[in-house]
């Protein structure tokens, strides 16, 4: 291994450490607790080293969002691939989405609530974000209905899921009815 390859590997390792530490800290204490000073302290590198990887917290949030989008896409695909039939796939997709949001609230916020400097719904949208949407579209597109644009249907269903996550987390909706709400989405919105 050349010196350059070793330096690149070490740099990538530091970057992964920064992202993992930010994610862990955000999940434990919320994103307000994630500061470059505290991250530098936790990873035992100086702030200038941290800034050599990320220009600031916004870029770190963006890196967590991209990592999270990849994980969410994988979770949705795993859940839907194990389901038999359109209704079961849509229900599995909804459950996987809600479960991902519940298990990873800070990552979910990085993807959908916070400014990570990422472009959404544009040509320059990063691939992990496009792939997360594609993971939803793969299942929802098949149940959109005749004359309904699959992408628009997917956006609408996704918005409903996001609303359930957001309103339940904010205690605007009682959590004990989450399953019933999900059933309504699957059976009524997807017309299954």
Coordinates of N, CA and C in Angstrom, one line a residue:
X1 N 0.8 -1.2 0.0 CA 0.0 0.0 0.0 C 0.9 1.2 0.0
X2 N 0.6 2.2 -0.9 CA 1.3 3.4 -1.0 C 1.0 4.3 0.2
X3 N 1.8 5.3 0.4 CA 1.6 6.3 1.4 C 0.3 7.1 1.2
X4 N 0.1 7.4 -0.1 CA -1.1 8.1 -0.5 C -2.4 7.3 -0.2
X5 N -2.3 6.0 -0.5 CA -3.5 5.1 -0.2 C -3.7 5.0 1.3
X6 N -2.7 4.9 2.0 CA -2.8 4.8 3.5 C -3.4 6.1 4.0
X7 N -3.0 7.3 3.5 CA -3.5 8.6 4.0 C -5.0 8.7 3.6
X8 N -5.4 8.2 2.4 CA -6.8 8.3 2.0 C -7.6 7.4 2.9
X9 N -7.1 6.2 3.2 CA -7.8 5.3 4.1 C -8.0 5.9 5.5
X10 N -7.0 6.5 6.0 CA -7.1 7.1 7.3 C -8.0 8.3 7.3
X11 N -8.0 9.1 6.2 CA -9.0 10.2 6.1 C -10.4 9.7 6.0
X12 N -10.7 8.6 5.3 CA -12.0 8.1 5.2 C -12.4 7.5 6.5
X13 N -11.5 6.9 7.3 CA -11.8 6.4 8.6 C -12.2 7.5 9.6
X14 N -11.4 8.6 9.5 CA -11.7 9.8 10.4 C -13.1 10.3 10.0
X15 N -13.4 10.4 8.7 CA -14.7 10.9 8.3 C -15.9 10.0 8.8
X16 N -15.7 8.7 8.7 CA -16.7 7.8 9.2 C -16.9 8.0 10.7
X17 N -15.7 8.2 11.4 CA -15.8 8.4 12.9 C -16.5 9.6 13.2
X18 N -16.3 10.7 12.5 CA -17.0 12.0 12.8 C -18.5 11.8 12.6
X19 N -18.9 11.2 11.5 CA -20.3 10.9 11.2 C -21.0 10.0 12.2
X20 N -20.3 8.9 12.6 CA -20.8 8.0 13.6 C -21.0 8.7 14.9
X21 N -20.0 9.5 15.3 CA -20.0 10.2 16.6 C -21.1 11.2 16.6
X22 N -21.3 12.0 15.5 CA -22.3 13.0 15.4 C -23.7 12.3 15.5
X23 N -23.8 11.2 14.8 CA -25.1 10.5 14.8 C -25.4 10.0 16.2
X24 N -24.4 9.4 16.9 CA -24.6 8.8 18.2 C -25.0 9.9 19.2
X25 N -24.3 11.0 19.1 CA -24.6 12.1 20.0 C -26.0 12.7 19.8
X26 N -26.3 12.8 18.5 CA -27.7 13.4 18.2 C -28.8 12.4 18.6
X27 N -28.6 11.1 18.5 CA -29.6 10.2 19.0 C -29.7 10.2 20.5
X28 N -28.6 10.5 21.2 CA -28.6 10.5 22.6 C -29.2 11.8 23.2
X29 N -28.7 12.9 22.6 CA -29.0 14.2 23.2 C -29.7 15.2 22.3
X30 N -29.9 14.9 21.1 CA -30.5 15.8 20.1 C -29.5 16.5 19.3
X31 N -29.9 17.1 18.2 CA -29.0 17.8 17.3 C -28.4 19.0 17.9
X32 N -29.1 19.7 18.8 CA -28.6 20.9 19.5 C -27.3 20.6 20.2
X33 N -27.1 19.4 20.7 CA -25.9 19.0 21.5 C -24.7 18.8 20.6
X34 N -25.0 18.6 19.3 CA -23.9 18.3 18.3 C -23.2 19.6 17.9
X35 N -22.0 19.8 18.5 CA -21.2 21.0 18.1 C -19.9 20.5 17.6
X36 N -19.2 21.3 16.8 CA -17.9 20.9 16.3 C -16.9 20.8 17.5
X37 N -17.0 21.6 18.5 CA -16.1 21.5 19.6 C -16.3 20.2 20.3
X38 N -17.6 19.8 20.6 CA -17.8 18.6 21.3 C -17.4 17.4 20.4
X39 N -17.7 17.4 19.1 CA -17.3 16.3 18.3 C -15.8 16.2 18.3
X40 N -15.1 17.3 18.1 CA -13.6 17.2 18.1 C -13.1 16.6 19.4
X41 N -13.7 16.9 20.5 CA -13.4 16.4 21.8 C -13.7 14.9 21.9
X42 N -14.8 14.5 21.4 CA -15.2 13.1 21.5 C -14.4 12.2 20.6
X43 N -14.0 12.7 19.4 CA -13.2 11.8 18.5 C -11.7 12.0 18.7
X44 N -11.4 12.9 19.7 CA -10.0 13.1 20.1 C -9.1 13.6 18.9
X45 N -9.7 14.5 18.1 CA -8.9 15.2 17.1 C -9.2 16.7 17.3
X46 N -8.4 17.5 16.8 CA -8.6 19.0 17.0 C -9.7 19.4 16.0
X47 N -10.3 20.6 16.4 CA -11.3 21.2 15.5 C -10.8 21.4 14.1
X48 N -9.6 21.9 13.9 CA -9.1 22.0 12.5 C -9.1 20.7 11.7
X49 N -8.8 19.6 12.4 CA -8.9 18.3 11.7 C -10.4 18.0 11.3
X50 N -11.3 18.3 12.2 CA -12.7 18.1 11.9 C -13.1 19.0 10.7
X51 N -12.7 20.2 10.7 CA -13.0 21.2 9.6 C -12.3 20.8 8.3
X52 N -11.3 20.0 8.4 CA -10.6 19.5 7.1 C -11.5 18.5 6.4
X53 N -12.5 17.9 7.1 CA -13.4 17.0 6.6 C -14.8 17.6 6.2
X54 N -15.3 18.4 7.1 CA -16.6 19.1 7.0 C -16.4 20.5 7.3
X55 N -17.1 21.4 6.6 CA -17.1 22.8 6.8 C -17.8 23.2 8.1
X56 N -18.6 22.4 8.6 CA -19.4 22.7 9.8 C -20.5 21.7 10.0
X57 N -21.3 22.0 11.0 CA -22.4 21.1 11.4 C -23.4 20.8 10.3
X58 N -23.6 21.8 9.4 CA -24.6 21.5 8.3 C -24.1 20.4 7.4
X59 N -22.8 20.4 7.1 CA -22.3 19.3 6.2 C -22.3 17.9 7.0
X60 N -22.1 18.0 8.3 CA -22.2 16.7 9.0 C -23.6 16.2 9.0
X61 N -24.6 17.1 9.2 CA -26.0 16.7 9.1 C -26.2 16.1 7.8
X62 N -25.7 16.7 6.7 CA -25.9 16.1 5.4 C -25.3 14.8 5.2
X63 N -24.1 14.5 5.8 CA -23.5 13.2 5.7 C -24.3 12.2 6.4
X64 N -24.9 12.5 7.6 CA -25.7 11.6 8.4 C -27.0 11.3 7.6
X65 N -27.5 12.4 6.9 CA -28.7 12.2 6.1 C -28.5 11.2 5.0
X66 N -27.4 11.3 4.3 CA -27.1 10.4 3.2 C -26.9 9.0 3.6
X67 N -26.2 8.8 4.8 CA -26.0 7.5 5.3 C -27.4 6.9 5.8
X68 N -28.2 7.7 6.4 CA -29.5 7.3 6.8 C -30.5 7.0 5.7
X69 N -30.4 7.7 4.6 CA -31.2 7.5 3.4 C -30.9 6.1 2.8
X70 N -29.6 5.8 2.8 CA -29.2 4.5 2.3 C -29.7 3.4 3.2
X71 N -29.7 3.6 4.5 CA -30.2 2.6 5.5 C -31.7 2.4 5.3
X72 N -32.4 3.5 5.2 CA -33.9 3.5 5.1 C -34.3 2.8 3.8
X73 N -33.6 3.0 2.7 CA -33.9 2.3 1.4 C -33.7 0.8 1.6
X74 N -32.6 0.5 2.2 CA -32.4 -1.0 2.5 C -33.4 -1.6 3.3
X75 N -33.9 -0.9 4.4 CA -34.9 -1.4 5.3 C -36.2 -1.6 4.5
X76 N -36.6 -0.6 3.7 CA -37.8 -0.7 3.0 C -37.8 -1.8 2.0
X77 N -36.7 -2.0 1.3 CA -36.6 -3.0 0.3 C -36.6 -4.4 0.9
X78 N -35.9 -4.5 2.1 CA -35.9 -5.8 2.8 C -37.3 -6.2 3.2
X79 N -38.0 -5.2 3.7 CA -39.4 -5.5 4.2 C -40.3 -5.8 3.1
X80 N -40.2 -5.1 2.0 CA -41.2 -5.3 0.9 C -40.8 -6.6 0.1
X81 N -39.6 -7.0 0.1 CA -39.2 -8.2 -0.7 C -39.7 -9.5 0.0
X82 N -39.9 -9.4 1.3 CA -40.4 -10.5 2.1 C -41.9 -10.6 2.1
X83 N -42.6 -9.6 1.5 CA -44.0 -9.6 1.5 C -44.6 -10.2 0.3
X84 N -45.8 -10.8 0.4 CA -46.4 -11.5 -0.8 C -47.7 -10.7 -1.1
X85 N -47.7 -10.1 -2.3 CA -48.9 -9.4 -2.8 C -48.8 -7.9 -2.6
X86 N -49.5 -7.1 -3.4 CA -49.4 -5.7 -3.3 C -49.8 -5.1 -1.9
X87 N -50.9 -5.6 -1.3 CA -51.3 -5.0 0.0 C -50.2 -5.3 1.0
X88 N -49.7 -6.5 1.0 CA -48.7 -6.9 2.0 C -47.4 -6.1 1.8
X89 N -47.1 -5.8 0.5 CA -45.9 -5.0 0.3 C -46.1 -3.6 0.7
X90 N -47.2 -3.0 0.5 CA -47.5 -1.6 0.9 C -47.5 -1.5 2.4
X91 N -48.1 -2.5 3.1 CA -48.1 -2.5 4.6 C -46.7 -2.7 5.1
X92 N -45.9 -3.5 4.5 CA -44.5 -3.8 4.9 C -43.7 -2.5 4.7
X93 N -44.0 -1.8 3.6 CA -43.3 -0.5 3.4 C -43.6 0.5 4.5
X94 N -44.9 0.6 4.7 CA -45.3 1.6 5.8 C -44.7 1.2 7.1
X95 N -44.8 0.0 7.5 CA -44.2 -0.5 8.8 C -42.7 -0.2 8.8
X96 N -42.0 -0.5 7.8 CA -40.5 -0.3 7.7 C -40.2 1.1 7.9
X97 N -41.0 2.0 7.2 CA -40.7 3.4 7.3 C -41.0 4.0 8.7
X98 N -42.1 3.6 9.2 CA -42.4 4.1 10.6 C -41.4 3.5 11.6
X99 N -41.0 2.3 11.5 CA -40.0 1.7 12.4 C -38.7 2.4 12.2
X100 N -38.3 2.6 11.0 CA -37.0 3.3 10.8 C -37.0 4.7 11.5
X101 N -38.1 5.4 11.4 CA -38.2 6.7 12.0 C -38.2 6.6 13.5
X102 N -38.9 5.6 14.0 CA -38.9 5.5 15.5 C -37.6 5.0 16.1
X103 N -36.9 4.2 15.4 CA -35.6 3.7 15.8 C -34.4 4.7 15.7
X104 N -34.6 5.6 14.7 CA -33.5 6.5 14.4 C -34.0 8.0 14.3
X105 N -34.6 8.5 15.4 CA -35.2 9.9 15.2 C -34.2 11.0 14.8
X106 N -33.0 10.9 15.3 CA -32.1 12.0 14.9 C -31.7 11.8 13.4
X107 N -31.5 10.6 13.0 CA -31.2 10.4 11.6 C -32.4 10.8 10.7
X108 N -33.6 10.4 11.1 CA -34.8 10.8 10.4 C -34.8 12.3 10.3
X109 N -34.5 13.0 11.3 CA -34.5 14.5 11.3 C -33.5 15.0 10.3
X110 N -32.3 14.4 10.3 CA -31.3 14.8 9.4 C -31.7 14.7 8.0
X111 N -32.4 13.6 7.7 CA -32.9 13.4 6.3 C -34.0 14.3 5.9
X112 N -35.0 14.5 6.8 CA -36.2 15.2 6.4 C -36.6 16.5 7.1
X113 N -35.9 16.8 8.2 CA -36.3 18.0 8.9 C -35.2 19.1 8.9
X114 N -33.9 18.7 9.0 CA -32.8 19.7 9.2 C -32.2 20.1 7.9
X115 N -31.5 21.2 7.9 CA -30.8 21.7 6.7 C -29.4 21.0 6.7
X116 N -29.2 20.0 5.8 CA -27.9 19.4 5.7 C -27.2 19.9 4.4
X117 N -27.8 20.9 3.7 CA -27.2 21.4 2.5 C -27.4 20.5 1.3
X118 N -28.4 19.7 1.4 CA -28.6 18.7 0.3 C -29.8 19.2 -0.6
X119 N -29.7 18.9 -1.9 CA -30.7 19.2 -2.8 C -31.7 18.1 -2.8
X120 N -33.0 18.4 -2.8 CA -34.1 17.4 -2.8 C -34.9 17.7 -4.1
X121 N -35.4 16.6 -4.7 CA -36.3 16.7 -5.8 C -35.8 17.6 -6.9
X122 N -34.5 17.4 -7.2 CA -33.9 18.2 -8.3 C -32.9 17.2 -9.0
X123 N -32.4 17.7 -10.1 CA -31.5 16.9 -10.9 C -30.2 16.6 -10.1
X124 N -29.8 17.5 -9.3 CA -28.5 17.3 -8.5 C -28.8 16.7 -7.1
X125 N -29.9 16.1 -6.9 CA -30.2 15.4 -5.7 C -29.2 14.3 -5.5
X126 N -28.5 14.1 -4.4 CA -27.5 13.0 -4.2 C -28.2 11.6 -4.4
X127 N -27.5 10.7 -4.9 CA -28.0 9.4 -5.2 C -28.6 8.7 -4.0
X128 N -28.1 8.7 -2.8 CA -28.8 8.1 -1.7 C -30.2 8.6 -1.5
X129 N -30.4 9.8 -1.7 CA -31.8 10.4 -1.5 C -32.7 9.9 -2.7
X130 N -32.1 9.9 -3.9 CA -32.9 9.4 -5.0 C -33.3 8.0 -4.8
X131 N -32.3 7.2 -4.3 CA -32.5 5.8 -4.1 C -33.6 5.5 -3.0
X132 N -33.6 6.3 -2.0 CA -34.6 6.2 -0.9 C -36.0 6.4 -1.5
X133 N -36.1 7.4 -2.4 CA -37.4 7.6 -3.0 C -37.7 6.5 -3.9
X134 N -36.7 6.0 -4.7 CA -37.0 4.8 -5.6 C -37.4 3.6 -4.8
X135 N -36.9 3.4 -3.6 CA -37.3 2.3 -2.8 C -38.8 2.3 -2.5
X136 N -39.3 3.5 -2.3 CA -40.8 3.7 -2.0 C -41.6 3.5 -3.3
X137 N -41.0 4.1 -4.4 CA -41.7 4.1 -5.7 C -41.8 2.6 -6.2
X138 N -40.9 1.8 -6.0 CA -40.9 0.4 -6.5 C -42.1 -0.3 -6.0
X139 N -42.6 -0.1 -4.8 CA -43.8 -0.7 -4.3 C -45.0 0.1 -4.5
X140 N -45.0 1.4 -4.3 CA -46.1 2.2 -4.4 C -46.6 2.5 -5.8
X141 N -45.6 2.5 -6.7 CA -45.9 2.7 -8.1 C -46.8 1.6 -8.7
X142 N -46.7 0.4 -8.1 CA -47.6 -0.7 -8.6 C -49.0 -0.6 -8.1
X143 N -49.3 0.2 -7.1 CA -50.7 0.3 -6.6 C -51.2 1.7 -6.8
X144 N -50.6 2.6 -7.6 CA -51.0 4.0 -7.8 C -52.4 4.1 -8.4
X145 N -52.7 3.1 -9.2 CA -54.0 3.1 -9.9 C -53.9 3.7 -11.3
X146 N -54.9 3.3 -12.1 CA -54.9 3.7 -13.5 C -55.1 5.2 -13.6
X147 N -54.3 5.8 -14.4 CA -54.4 7.2 -14.6 C -53.7 8.1 -13.6
X148 N -53.1 7.5 -12.6 CA -52.4 8.2 -11.5 C -50.9 8.1 -11.8
X149 N -50.3 9.2 -11.8 CA -48.8 9.2 -12.0 C -48.2 8.6 -10.8
X150 N -47.4 7.5 -11.0 CA -46.8 6.7 -9.9 C -45.9 7.6 -9.0
X151 N -45.2 8.5 -9.5 CA -44.3 9.4 -8.7 C -45.1 10.3 -7.8
X152 N -46.2 10.9 -8.4 CA -47.1 11.8 -7.5 C -47.8 11.0 -6.4
X153 N -48.2 9.8 -6.8 CA -48.8 8.9 -5.8 C -47.8 8.6 -4.7
X154 N -46.6 8.3 -5.0 CA -45.6 7.9 -4.1 C -45.3 9.1 -3.2
X155 N -45.2 10.3 -3.8 CA -45.0 11.5 -3.0 C -46.1 11.7 -2.0
X156 N -47.4 11.5 -2.4 CA -48.5 11.7 -1.5 C -48.5 10.7 -0.4
X157 N -48.3 9.4 -0.7 CA -48.2 8.4 0.3 C -47.1 8.7 1.3
X158 N -45.9 9.0 0.8 CA -44.8 9.4 1.6 C -45.1 10.5 2.5
X159 N -45.8 11.6 2.0 CA -46.1 12.7 2.8 C -47.0 12.3 3.9
X160 N -47.9 11.4 3.7 CA -48.8 10.9 4.7 C -48.0 10.1 5.8
X161 N -47.1 9.3 5.4 CA -46.2 8.6 6.4 C -45.4 9.6 7.2
X162 N -44.8 10.6 6.5 CA -44.1 11.6 7.2 C -44.9 12.4 8.2
X163 N -46.1 12.7 7.8 CA -47.1 13.3 8.7 C -47.3 12.5 9.9
X164 N -47.5 11.2 9.7 CA -47.8 10.3 10.9 C -46.6 10.3 11.8
X165 N -45.4 10.2 11.2 CA -44.2 10.2 12.1 C -44.1 11.6 12.8
X166 N -44.2 12.6 12.1 CA -44.0 14.0 12.7 C -45.0 14.3 13.8
X167 N -46.3 14.1 13.4 CA -47.4 14.4 14.4 C -47.4 13.5 15.6
X168 N -47.0 12.2 15.4 CA -46.9 11.3 16.5 C -45.8 11.6 17.5
X169 N -44.6 11.9 16.9 CA -43.5 12.3 17.7 C -43.7 13.6 18.4
X170 N -44.5 14.5 17.9 CA -44.8 15.8 18.5 C -46.0 15.7 19.5
X171 N -46.4 14.5 19.7 CA -47.6 14.2 20.6 C -48.8 14.9 20.2
X172 N -49.0 15.1 18.9 CA -50.2 15.7 18.3 C -51.2 14.6 18.0
X173 N -50.7 13.4 17.8 CA -51.5 12.2 17.5 C -51.2 11.2 18.6
X174 N -52.2 10.5 19.2 CA -51.9 9.5 20.2 C -51.3 8.3 19.5
X175 N -50.2 7.8 20.1 CA -49.4 6.7 19.5 C -50.2 5.4 19.5
X176 N -51.1 5.2 20.3 CA -51.8 3.9 20.4 C -52.7 3.7 19.1
X177 N -52.9 4.7 18.3 CA -53.7 4.5 17.1 C -52.8 4.5 15.8
X178 N -51.5 4.3 16.0 CA -50.6 4.3 14.8 C -50.9 3.2 13.9
X179 N -51.2 2.0 14.4 CA -51.5 0.9 13.5 C -52.8 1.1 12.7
X180 N -53.8 1.6 13.4 CA -55.0 1.9 12.7 C -54.8 2.9 11.6
X181 N -54.1 4.0 11.9 CA -53.8 5.0 10.9 C -53.0 4.4 9.7
X182 N -52.1 3.5 10.0 CA -51.3 2.9 8.9 C -52.2 2.0 8.1
X183 N -53.2 1.3 8.7 CA -54.1 0.5 8.0 C -55.0 1.3 7.1
X184 N -55.4 2.5 7.6 CA -56.2 3.4 6.7 C -55.4 3.8 5.5
X185 N -54.2 4.2 5.7 CA -53.3 4.5 4.6 C -53.2 3.4 3.6
X186 N -52.9 2.3 4.1 CA -52.7 1.1 3.2 C -54.0 0.8 2.4
X187 N -55.1 0.7 3.2 CA -56.4 0.2 2.6 C -57.1 1.3 1.8
X188 N -57.0 2.6 2.2 CA -57.8 3.6 1.6 C -57.0 4.4 0.6
X189 N -55.9 4.9 1.0 CA -55.1 5.7 0.1 C -54.5 4.9 -1.0
X190 N -54.1 3.7 -0.7 CA -53.5 2.9 -1.8 C -54.7 2.1 -2.4
X191 N -55.9 2.2 -2.0 CA -57.1 1.6 -2.6 C -56.9 0.1 -2.7
X192 N -56.4 -0.5 -1.7 CA -56.2 -2.0 -1.7 C -57.2 -2.7 -1.0

